[in-house]
Amino acid sequence: MKYLCLIVFLAIVIAQNSSYLGVKAVSSDGFVSRKGVQFILNGKPFYANGFNAYWLAYEATDPTTRFKITYVFQNATIHGLTIARTWGFRDGGYRALQIAPGVYDEKTFQGLDFAIAEAKRLGIKMIITFVNNYSDFGGRKQYVDWAKTTGQNVSSDDDFYTNPLVKQYYKNHVKTMVNRVNTFTKVAYKDEPTILGWELMNEPQCRADPSGKTLMAWINEMAPYVKSVDSKHLLSTGLEGFYGDSSPQRKTSLNPVAANVLGTDFIANHNLDAIDFASIHSYPDLWFPNLDEKSRLDFLRKWLVDHLEDAQNILRKPLILGEFGKPTNIPGYTQAQRDAVFNATFDTIYESAQKGGPAAGALFWHVISDGMTNFKDPLSIVLSENSTTVNIITEESRKLGLIGGKGKLSKTKI
């Protein structure tokens, strides 16, 4: 308890004194780049496990709650986790980042600034997503609604991908993000090596065109655009990994039936020069609720192995498992089941990485800080609880880091 109180006190002092971070936020690491199927950092292959924390900017908008970001980052480094995936959006609504097209709330932007600055200070790389597929925190729906208020003839969320004004809204947001100068570090996001890369969208889907042509056209337009305004960072799609018409055998053998109407194509959507690494997610409990536990675990392994095989042989790019987890509210849930999912996931990633394969790391969904009841859900994990799952996370992340040449768990710097 004394340690926690000290953390909270120091974090509040840091959060209220931007000049401290401006002086201290000097990273010894360079940009993460790509060579073949591997990430490279400072001339060496880079492998790292990590976590999702979509709430970072939201909580950091209020200086009195910024200690939660500091505390969760410090816990992450103690447990060997060195990649954080978070939202670079909150479109409309409470604590919005983008209040209206091209109009931003400076307090919320400073919250994201703080999260990036703390990640830099503590040696964590970040993957930041530009927009949400879903209406949570605005997403595609908010962009379409904004266009509708100007008299645009739009009626579906999927008009996001084709309406010229909506597409311009998206490009404007991307440009604003990459050109943002961090108020703590004084470094533009596009020049910040703490950012590992960007994602075009969280779990893009287009039900209006199951053939995949509409989403493919959008990626073909937006991926090169992102690269045109930020050539230093890596880029991925944010896809779940469902196969499309370019891989009929995989589509039949791997996709949940419901995924075949989502208009995505794992191979085609990643197989362009502007996309640097592949993205997949894994939720067999949600995709196959009627399967037994062993069958879901078998699917998980096959899902990962087959995607890694395609990343190696077809895409020739690294792959990050951007989301995975085990919900605690499914019938018959046990801690041992969650441990089995984490073990199977991390073991598969490690086996690929150990051979120099494309598996760059796995990011579980999702971490929260102590006492964060407002973001607690059946998938959340508190690292300080030191559960058996957290022990697995720690050991597996240590092993993966050794392959990349880090040699030991990061030390927490206060």
Short mmCIF file of C-alpha atoms in Angstrom, two decimals:
data_model
loop_
_atom_site.label_atom_id
_atom_site.label_comp_id
_atom_site.label_asym_id
_atom_site.label_seq_id
_atom_site.Cartn_x
_atom_site.Cartn_y
_atom_site.Cartn_z
CA MET A 1 0.00 0.00 0.00
CA LYS A 2 2.90 2.38 0.78
CA TYR A 3 4.37 1.63 -2.65
CA LEU A 4 1.07 2.32 -4.36
CA CYS A 5 0.69 5.62 -2.51
CA LEU A 6 4.20 6.63 -3.58
CA ILE A 7 3.40 5.75 -7.20
CA VAL A 8 0.22 7.81 -7.09
CA PHE A 9 1.99 10.80 -5.53
CA LEU A 10 4.85 10.79 -8.02
CA ALA A 11 2.52 10.24 -10.98
CA ILE A 12 0.38 13.24 -10.00
CA VAL A 13 3.48 15.41 -9.62
CA ILE A 14 4.71 14.33 -13.05
CA ALA A 15 1.28 14.79 -14.64
CA GLN A 16 1.03 18.34 -13.32
CA ASN A 17 4.51 19.33 -14.45
CA SER A 18 4.88 19.03 -18.19
CA SER A 19 8.37 20.53 -18.13
CA TYR A 20 9.58 17.48 -16.19
CA LEU A 21 8.50 15.16 -18.95
CA GLY A 22 9.75 17.56 -21.59
CA VAL A 23 13.24 17.29 -20.14
CA LYS A 24 13.27 13.62 -19.18
CA ALA A 25 11.46 12.04 -22.12
CA VAL A 26 14.54 11.01 -24.06
CA SER A 27 14.29 7.57 -25.63
CA SER A 28 17.38 5.47 -26.28
CA ASP A 29 15.45 3.37 -28.78
CA GLY A 30 15.01 4.17 -32.42
CA PHE A 31 12.14 3.53 -34.78
CA VAL A 32 10.93 -0.02 -35.25
CA SER A 33 11.40 -0.99 -38.89
CA ARG A 34 10.81 -4.13 -40.95
CA LYS A 35 13.19 -6.47 -42.71
CA GLY A 36 11.43 -9.38 -44.38
CA VAL A 37 9.21 -11.10 -41.83
CA GLN A 38 10.90 -9.51 -38.82
CA PHE A 39 10.67 -6.23 -36.96
CA ILE A 40 14.04 -4.56 -36.41
CA LEU A 41 14.95 -2.25 -33.53
CA ASN A 42 18.43 -0.80 -33.15
CA GLY A 43 19.78 -3.28 -35.68
CA LYS A 44 18.37 -6.39 -33.96
CA PRO A 45 15.20 -8.46 -34.44
CA PHE A 46 12.44 -7.10 -32.22
CA TYR A 47 9.95 -9.42 -30.55
CA ALA A 48 7.64 -8.25 -27.79
CA ASN A 49 4.38 -9.13 -26.14
CA GLY A 50 2.04 -6.43 -24.99
CA PHE A 51 -1.46 -5.37 -24.11
CA ASN A 52 -4.45 -3.35 -25.18
CA ALA A 53 -5.39 -0.30 -23.12
CA TYR A 54 -7.93 1.59 -25.18
CA TRP A 55 -8.71 3.90 -22.26
CA LEU A 56 -5.34 5.66 -21.99
CA ALA A 57 -6.26 9.03 -23.52
CA TYR A 58 -9.66 9.03 -21.81
CA GLU A 59 -8.18 8.65 -18.32
CA ALA A 60 -5.23 10.95 -19.05
CA THR A 61 -7.56 13.78 -20.09
CA ASP A 62 -8.04 14.44 -16.37
CA PRO A 63 -4.64 15.25 -14.79
CA THR A 64 -5.81 13.85 -11.44
CA THR A 65 -6.25 10.34 -12.92
CA ARG A 66 -3.05 10.23 -14.99
CA PHE A 67 -1.41 8.15 -12.28
CA LYS A 68 -3.43 5.20 -13.65
CA ILE A 69 -1.48 5.35 -16.90
CA THR A 70 1.83 5.59 -15.06
CA TYR A 71 0.96 2.72 -12.75
CA VAL A 72 -0.25 0.36 -15.48
CA PHE A 73 2.81 1.11 -17.65
CA GLN A 74 5.15 0.48 -14.73
CA ASN A 75 3.40 -2.80 -13.96
CA ALA A 76 3.61 -3.74 -17.63
CA THR A 77 7.36 -3.25 -17.79
CA ILE A 78 7.82 -5.24 -14.59
CA HIS A 79 5.99 -8.12 -16.30
CA GLY A 80 7.99 -7.82 -19.52
CA LEU A 81 5.27 -6.23 -21.66
CA THR A 82 6.64 -3.58 -24.00
CA ILE A 83 3.91 -2.84 -26.57
CA ALA A 84 0.69 -0.95 -25.81
CA ARG A 85 -2.15 -0.75 -28.34
CA THR A 86 -4.57 2.11 -27.84
CA TRP A 87 -7.15 4.29 -29.57
CA GLY A 88 -6.15 7.43 -31.43
CA PHE A 89 -9.79 8.45 -31.66
CA ARG A 90 -12.83 9.41 -29.67
CA ASP A 91 -15.25 10.88 -32.15
CA GLY A 92 -18.01 12.93 -30.54
CA GLY A 93 -19.50 12.32 -27.11
CA TYR A 94 -18.04 12.76 -23.63
CA ARG A 95 -14.32 13.62 -23.54
CA ALA A 96 -14.22 13.52 -27.32
CA LEU A 97 -10.88 13.86 -29.05
CA GLN A 98 -12.57 15.00 -32.28
CA ILE A 99 -15.60 17.08 -31.39
CA ALA A 100 -16.58 17.70 -35.02
CA PRO A 101 -14.74 17.10 -38.30
CA GLY A 102 -11.34 18.76 -37.89
CA VAL A 103 -12.24 20.22 -34.46
CA TYR A 104 -10.33 18.76 -31.51
CA ASP A 105 -10.52 19.06 -27.74
CA GLU A 106 -7.06 20.16 -26.60
CA LYS A 107 -7.48 18.62 -23.14
CA THR A 108 -8.18 15.19 -24.63
CA PHE A 109 -5.31 15.54 -27.08
CA GLN A 110 -3.05 16.36 -24.15
CA GLY A 111 -4.27 13.14 -22.55
CA LEU A 112 -2.98 11.18 -25.54
CA ASP A 113 0.21 13.27 -25.42
CA PHE A 114 0.71 12.21 -21.81
CA ALA A 115 0.18 8.52 -22.57
CA ILE A 116 2.78 8.63 -25.35
CA ALA A 117 5.21 10.57 -23.15
CA GLU A 118 4.87 8.06 -20.31
CA ALA A 119 5.32 5.16 -22.71
CA LYS A 120 8.49 6.83 -23.95
CA ARG A 121 9.78 7.38 -20.43
CA LEU A 122 9.18 3.78 -19.46
CA GLY A 123 10.39 2.07 -22.66
CA ILE A 124 7.04 0.97 -24.10
CA LYS A 125 6.29 1.05 -27.83
CA MET A 126 2.78 1.99 -28.97
CA ILE A 127 0.40 0.95 -31.74
CA ILE A 128 -2.25 3.62 -32.29
CA THR A 129 -5.50 3.08 -34.20
CA PHE A 130 -7.06 5.92 -36.22
CA VAL A 131 -10.79 5.04 -36.08
CA ASN A 132 -13.25 2.41 -34.89
CA ASN A 133 -15.32 0.10 -37.07
CA TYR A 134 -17.99 0.12 -34.36
CA SER A 135 -20.08 2.98 -32.99
CA ASP A 136 -18.28 2.79 -29.63
CA PHE A 137 -16.43 6.09 -29.18
CA GLY A 138 -17.92 7.40 -32.43
CA GLY A 139 -16.36 5.29 -35.13
CA ARG A 140 -17.53 5.01 -38.73
CA LYS A 141 -21.09 5.86 -37.72
CA GLN A 142 -20.07 9.24 -36.32
CA TYR A 143 -18.17 10.14 -39.49
CA VAL A 144 -21.22 9.26 -41.61
CA ASP A 145 -23.53 11.20 -39.28
CA TRP A 146 -21.29 14.25 -39.57
CA ALA A 147 -21.51 14.02 -43.35
CA LYS A 148 -25.29 13.60 -43.21
CA THR A 149 -25.68 16.89 -41.30
CA THR A 150 -24.02 18.69 -44.24
CA GLY A 151 -26.62 17.30 -46.65
CA GLN A 152 -24.59 14.38 -47.99
CA ASN A 153 -26.65 11.48 -49.37
CA VAL A 154 -25.48 8.82 -46.94
CA SER A 155 -27.62 6.21 -45.21
CA SER A 156 -25.33 3.41 -44.04
CA ASP A 157 -22.23 3.20 -41.87
CA ASP A 158 -20.61 1.48 -44.85
CA ASP A 159 -20.84 4.76 -46.79
CA PHE A 160 -17.75 5.57 -44.72
CA TYR A 161 -15.70 3.71 -47.32
CA THR A 162 -17.07 5.40 -50.44
CA ASN A 163 -18.42 8.88 -49.69
CA PRO A 164 -15.81 11.46 -50.79
CA LEU A 165 -16.49 13.86 -47.90
CA VAL A 166 -16.28 11.12 -45.29
CA LYS A 167 -13.03 9.87 -46.79
CA GLN A 168 -11.67 13.39 -46.60
CA TYR A 169 -12.71 13.62 -42.94
CA TYR A 170 -10.67 10.47 -42.30
CA LYS A 171 -7.62 11.77 -44.18
CA ASN A 172 -7.83 15.03 -42.27
CA HIS A 173 -7.85 13.14 -38.98
CA VAL A 174 -4.83 11.09 -40.01
CA LYS A 175 -2.95 14.24 -41.00
CA THR A 176 -3.86 15.96 -37.74
CA MET A 177 -2.67 12.96 -35.74
CA VAL A 178 0.71 12.50 -37.40
CA ASN A 179 1.47 16.23 -37.34
CA ARG A 180 0.44 16.66 -33.71
CA VAL A 181 3.33 18.02 -31.60
CA ASN A 182 3.31 16.38 -28.18
CA THR A 183 2.92 19.04 -25.49
CA PHE A 184 5.08 17.02 -23.08
CA THR A 185 7.93 15.76 -25.27
CA LYS A 186 7.77 18.55 -27.89
CA VAL A 187 8.12 15.88 -30.60
CA ALA A 188 5.64 15.50 -33.46
CA TYR A 189 3.89 12.14 -33.49
CA LYS A 190 5.31 11.42 -36.96
CA ASP A 191 8.82 11.87 -35.55
CA GLU A 192 8.23 9.89 -32.33
CA PRO A 193 10.04 6.52 -32.19
CA THR A 194 7.90 5.46 -29.21
CA ILE A 195 5.11 4.89 -31.72
CA LEU A 196 5.75 1.49 -33.33
CA GLY A 197 3.05 1.99 -35.90
CA TRP A 198 -0.47 2.95 -36.88
CA GLU A 199 -3.58 0.92 -37.68
CA LEU A 200 -6.05 2.13 -40.29
CA MET A 201 -9.04 1.01 -38.23
CA ASN A 202 -10.03 -1.24 -35.37
CA GLU A 203 -11.50 -4.38 -36.97
CA PRO A 204 -12.60 -2.93 -40.34
CA GLN A 205 -15.68 -4.56 -41.88
CA CYS A 206 -18.02 -3.78 -44.78
CA ARG A 207 -21.24 -5.81 -44.73
CA ALA A 208 -22.62 -3.84 -47.68
CA ASP A 209 -20.09 -5.59 -49.94
CA PRO A 210 -19.24 -9.16 -48.84
CA SER A 211 -17.08 -9.55 -51.97
CA GLY A 212 -14.45 -7.44 -50.26
CA LYS A 213 -13.97 -5.03 -53.16
CA THR A 214 -15.20 -1.95 -51.29
CA LEU A 215 -12.97 -2.41 -48.27
CA MET A 216 -10.04 -3.32 -50.51
CA ALA A 217 -10.47 -0.11 -52.51
CA TRP A 218 -10.54 1.91 -49.29
CA ILE A 219 -7.34 0.29 -47.98
CA ASN A 220 -5.69 0.82 -51.36
CA GLU A 221 -6.45 4.52 -51.04
CA MET A 222 -5.83 5.12 -47.35
CA ALA A 223 -2.69 3.06 -46.71
CA PRO A 224 -0.57 5.00 -49.26
CA TYR A 225 -2.09 8.23 -47.94
CA VAL A 226 -0.91 7.49 -44.40
CA LYS A 227 2.56 6.73 -45.75
CA SER A 228 2.55 10.00 -47.70
CA VAL A 229 2.14 12.03 -44.49
CA ASP A 230 4.23 9.76 -42.24
CA SER A 231 7.00 7.76 -43.87
CA LYS A 232 8.78 6.84 -40.63
CA HIS A 233 6.23 4.57 -38.99
CA LEU A 234 4.98 1.10 -39.76
CA LEU A 235 1.36 0.60 -40.80
CA SER A 236 -1.18 -2.20 -40.54
CA THR A 237 -4.87 -2.66 -41.11
CA GLY A 238 -6.27 -3.56 -37.67
CA LEU A 239 -8.04 -6.57 -39.21
CA GLU A 240 -9.41 -9.54 -37.30
CA GLY A 241 -7.89 -11.88 -39.89
CA PHE A 242 -10.89 -13.40 -41.62
CA TYR A 243 -10.14 -14.82 -45.06
CA GLY A 244 -11.82 -13.73 -48.29
CA ASP A 245 -12.17 -14.80 -51.89
CA SER A 246 -8.41 -14.68 -52.50
CA SER A 247 -8.08 -17.72 -50.17
CA PRO A 248 -11.16 -19.92 -50.76
CA GLN A 249 -9.73 -22.93 -48.93
CA ARG A 250 -8.81 -20.95 -45.83
CA LYS A 251 -12.16 -19.14 -45.99
CA THR A 252 -13.99 -22.46 -45.86
CA SER A 253 -11.81 -24.18 -43.25
CA LEU A 254 -11.08 -21.32 -40.84
CA ASN A 255 -13.67 -18.55 -40.98
CA PRO A 256 -16.63 -18.59 -38.65
CA VAL A 257 -19.68 -18.64 -40.95
CA ALA A 258 -20.75 -15.20 -39.74
CA ALA A 259 -17.42 -13.75 -40.89
CA ASN A 260 -18.08 -14.49 -44.55
CA VAL A 261 -20.40 -11.47 -44.88
CA LEU A 262 -17.95 -8.94 -43.41
CA GLY A 263 -16.19 -8.03 -46.66
CA THR A 264 -12.65 -8.62 -45.38
CA ASP A 265 -9.78 -10.58 -46.90
CA PHE A 266 -6.72 -11.30 -44.77
CA ILE A 267 -4.40 -11.91 -47.72
CA ALA A 268 -5.59 -9.23 -50.14
CA ASN A 269 -5.98 -6.55 -47.47
CA HIS A 270 -2.38 -6.96 -46.30
CA ASN A 271 -0.77 -7.69 -49.64
CA LEU A 272 0.18 -4.18 -50.68
CA ASP A 273 3.42 -2.27 -50.26
CA ALA A 274 2.02 0.41 -47.95
CA ILE A 275 1.02 -2.22 -45.34
CA ASP A 276 4.07 -3.24 -43.32
CA PHE A 277 2.74 -5.96 -41.02
CA ALA A 278 -0.26 -8.23 -40.73
CA SER A 279 -2.92 -7.92 -38.04
CA ILE A 280 -5.16 -10.64 -36.64
CA HIS A 281 -7.37 -11.03 -33.56
CA SER A 282 -8.52 -14.23 -31.88
CA TYR A 283 -11.76 -14.82 -29.96
CA PRO A 284 -12.88 -18.44 -30.47
CA ASP A 285 -15.15 -18.23 -27.41
CA LEU A 286 -17.15 -15.47 -29.09
CA TRP A 287 -16.97 -16.89 -32.61
CA PHE A 288 -17.88 -20.49 -31.67
CA PRO A 289 -20.00 -20.32 -28.51
CA ASN A 290 -21.42 -23.82 -29.09
CA LEU A 291 -18.08 -25.61 -29.35
CA ASP A 292 -16.56 -27.37 -26.36
CA GLU A 293 -13.43 -26.02 -24.69
CA LYS A 294 -11.01 -28.44 -26.37
CA SER A 295 -12.38 -27.67 -29.84
CA ARG A 296 -12.03 -23.93 -29.27
CA LEU A 297 -8.46 -24.39 -28.09
CA ASP A 298 -7.67 -26.53 -31.15
CA PHE A 299 -9.16 -23.81 -33.36
CA LEU A 300 -7.05 -21.17 -31.64
CA ARG A 301 -3.83 -23.02 -32.43
CA LYS A 302 -4.83 -23.65 -36.04
CA TRP A 303 -5.96 -20.02 -36.48
CA LEU A 304 -2.55 -18.79 -35.37
CA VAL A 305 -0.45 -21.38 -37.19
CA ASP A 306 -2.23 -20.94 -40.52
CA HIS A 307 -2.03 -17.15 -40.41
CA LEU A 308 1.66 -17.32 -39.51
CA GLU A 309 2.22 -19.69 -42.42
CA ASP A 310 0.54 -17.24 -44.80
CA ALA A 311 2.44 -14.28 -43.33
CA GLN A 312 5.67 -16.19 -43.97
CA ASN A 313 4.99 -17.66 -47.41
CA ILE A 314 2.53 -15.29 -49.09
CA LEU A 315 2.70 -11.86 -47.43
CA ARG A 316 6.35 -12.14 -46.35
CA LYS A 317 5.65 -9.71 -43.53
CA PRO A 318 5.65 -9.77 -39.72
CA LEU A 319 2.40 -10.54 -37.92
CA ILE A 320 1.08 -9.21 -34.64
CA LEU A 321 -1.78 -10.86 -32.79
CA GLY A 322 -3.42 -7.55 -31.92
CA GLU A 323 -6.14 -8.90 -29.62
CA PHE A 324 -6.85 -12.13 -27.76
CA GLY A 325 -8.31 -13.13 -24.43
CA LYS A 326 -10.62 -15.39 -22.50
CA PRO A 327 -13.91 -13.94 -21.20
CA THR A 328 -14.72 -14.88 -17.63
CA ASN A 329 -18.49 -14.80 -18.18
CA ILE A 330 -18.82 -17.80 -20.47
CA PRO A 331 -20.63 -20.88 -19.06
CA GLY A 332 -18.33 -23.15 -17.09
CA TYR A 333 -15.42 -20.70 -17.04
CA THR A 334 -12.40 -21.59 -14.93
CA GLN A 335 -9.05 -19.90 -14.34
CA ALA A 336 -7.37 -22.97 -15.78
CA GLN A 337 -9.22 -22.41 -19.08
CA ARG A 338 -7.93 -18.87 -19.33
CA ASP A 339 -4.42 -20.05 -18.51
CA ALA A 340 -4.67 -22.65 -21.26
CA VAL A 341 -5.66 -19.98 -23.83
CA PHE A 342 -2.75 -17.75 -22.83
CA ASN A 343 -0.29 -20.66 -22.81
CA ALA A 344 -1.40 -21.90 -26.24
CA THR A 345 -1.25 -18.39 -27.69
CA PHE A 346 2.15 -17.45 -26.31
CA ASP A 347 3.66 -20.87 -27.09
CA THR A 348 2.62 -20.58 -30.74
CA ILE A 349 4.04 -17.06 -31.02
CA TYR A 350 7.29 -18.15 -29.34
CA GLU A 351 7.75 -21.19 -31.58
CA SER A 352 7.50 -18.99 -34.67
CA ALA A 353 9.78 -16.27 -33.30
CA GLN A 354 12.40 -18.78 -32.16
CA LYS A 355 12.73 -19.97 -35.76
CA GLY A 356 13.00 -16.42 -37.11
CA GLY A 357 9.39 -16.57 -38.29
CA PRO A 358 6.86 -13.76 -38.70
CA ALA A 359 5.29 -13.82 -35.21
CA ALA A 360 6.32 -10.50 -33.67
CA GLY A 361 4.23 -10.72 -30.50
CA ALA A 362 0.78 -11.02 -28.94
CA LEU A 363 -1.26 -8.28 -27.27
CA PHE A 364 -3.94 -9.45 -24.86
CA TRP A 365 -7.27 -7.66 -24.46
CA HIS A 366 -7.10 -5.86 -22.12
CA VAL A 367 -5.23 -4.43 -19.15
CA ILE A 368 -6.71 -2.09 -16.54
CA SER A 369 -5.16 -0.40 -13.54
CA ASP A 370 -6.07 -1.17 -9.95
CA GLY A 371 -9.54 0.01 -8.97
CA MET A 372 -10.63 0.90 -12.52
CA THR A 373 -14.18 -0.38 -12.15
CA ASN A 374 -15.38 1.84 -15.01
CA PHE A 375 -13.40 -0.23 -17.53
CA LYS A 376 -13.63 -3.62 -15.86
CA ASP A 377 -15.25 -6.33 -18.01
CA PRO A 378 -15.02 -10.12 -18.54
CA LEU A 379 -11.75 -9.76 -20.49
CA SER A 380 -9.89 -7.26 -18.31
CA ILE A 381 -6.72 -8.18 -16.42
CA VAL A 382 -5.06 -6.37 -13.51
CA LEU A 383 -1.34 -7.16 -13.60
CA SER A 384 -0.72 -6.35 -9.92
CA GLU A 385 -3.07 -9.17 -8.86
CA ASN A 386 -0.35 -11.68 -9.83
CA SER A 387 -2.79 -14.38 -10.88
CA THR A 388 -1.62 -17.56 -12.59
CA THR A 389 -2.49 -15.91 -15.91
CA VAL A 390 -0.28 -12.93 -15.05
CA ASN A 391 2.54 -15.34 -14.16
CA ILE A 392 2.19 -16.91 -17.62
CA ILE A 393 2.25 -13.47 -19.25
CA THR A 394 5.44 -12.61 -17.36
CA GLU A 395 7.31 -15.82 -18.14
CA GLU A 396 6.32 -15.93 -21.79
CA SER A 397 7.17 -12.26 -22.35
CA ARG A 398 10.58 -12.80 -20.74
CA LYS A 399 11.25 -15.71 -23.10
CA LEU A 400 10.16 -13.77 -26.16
CA GLY A 401 12.26 -10.77 -25.16
CA LEU A 402 15.35 -12.95 -24.91
CA ILE A 403 14.99 -13.89 -28.58
CA GLY A 404 14.98 -10.22 -29.48
CA GLY A 405 18.17 -9.59 -27.58
CA LYS A 406 16.71 -7.64 -24.66
CA GLY A 407 18.09 -10.20 -22.28
CA LYS A 408 16.05 -9.25 -19.22
CA LEU A 409 12.83 -7.67 -18.11
CA SER A 410 12.76 -3.89 -18.31
CA LYS A 411 13.44 -2.08 -15.07
CA THR A 412 10.82 0.33 -13.88
CA LYS A 413 12.09 3.91 -13.78
CA ILE A 414 10.30 6.20 -11.36
#
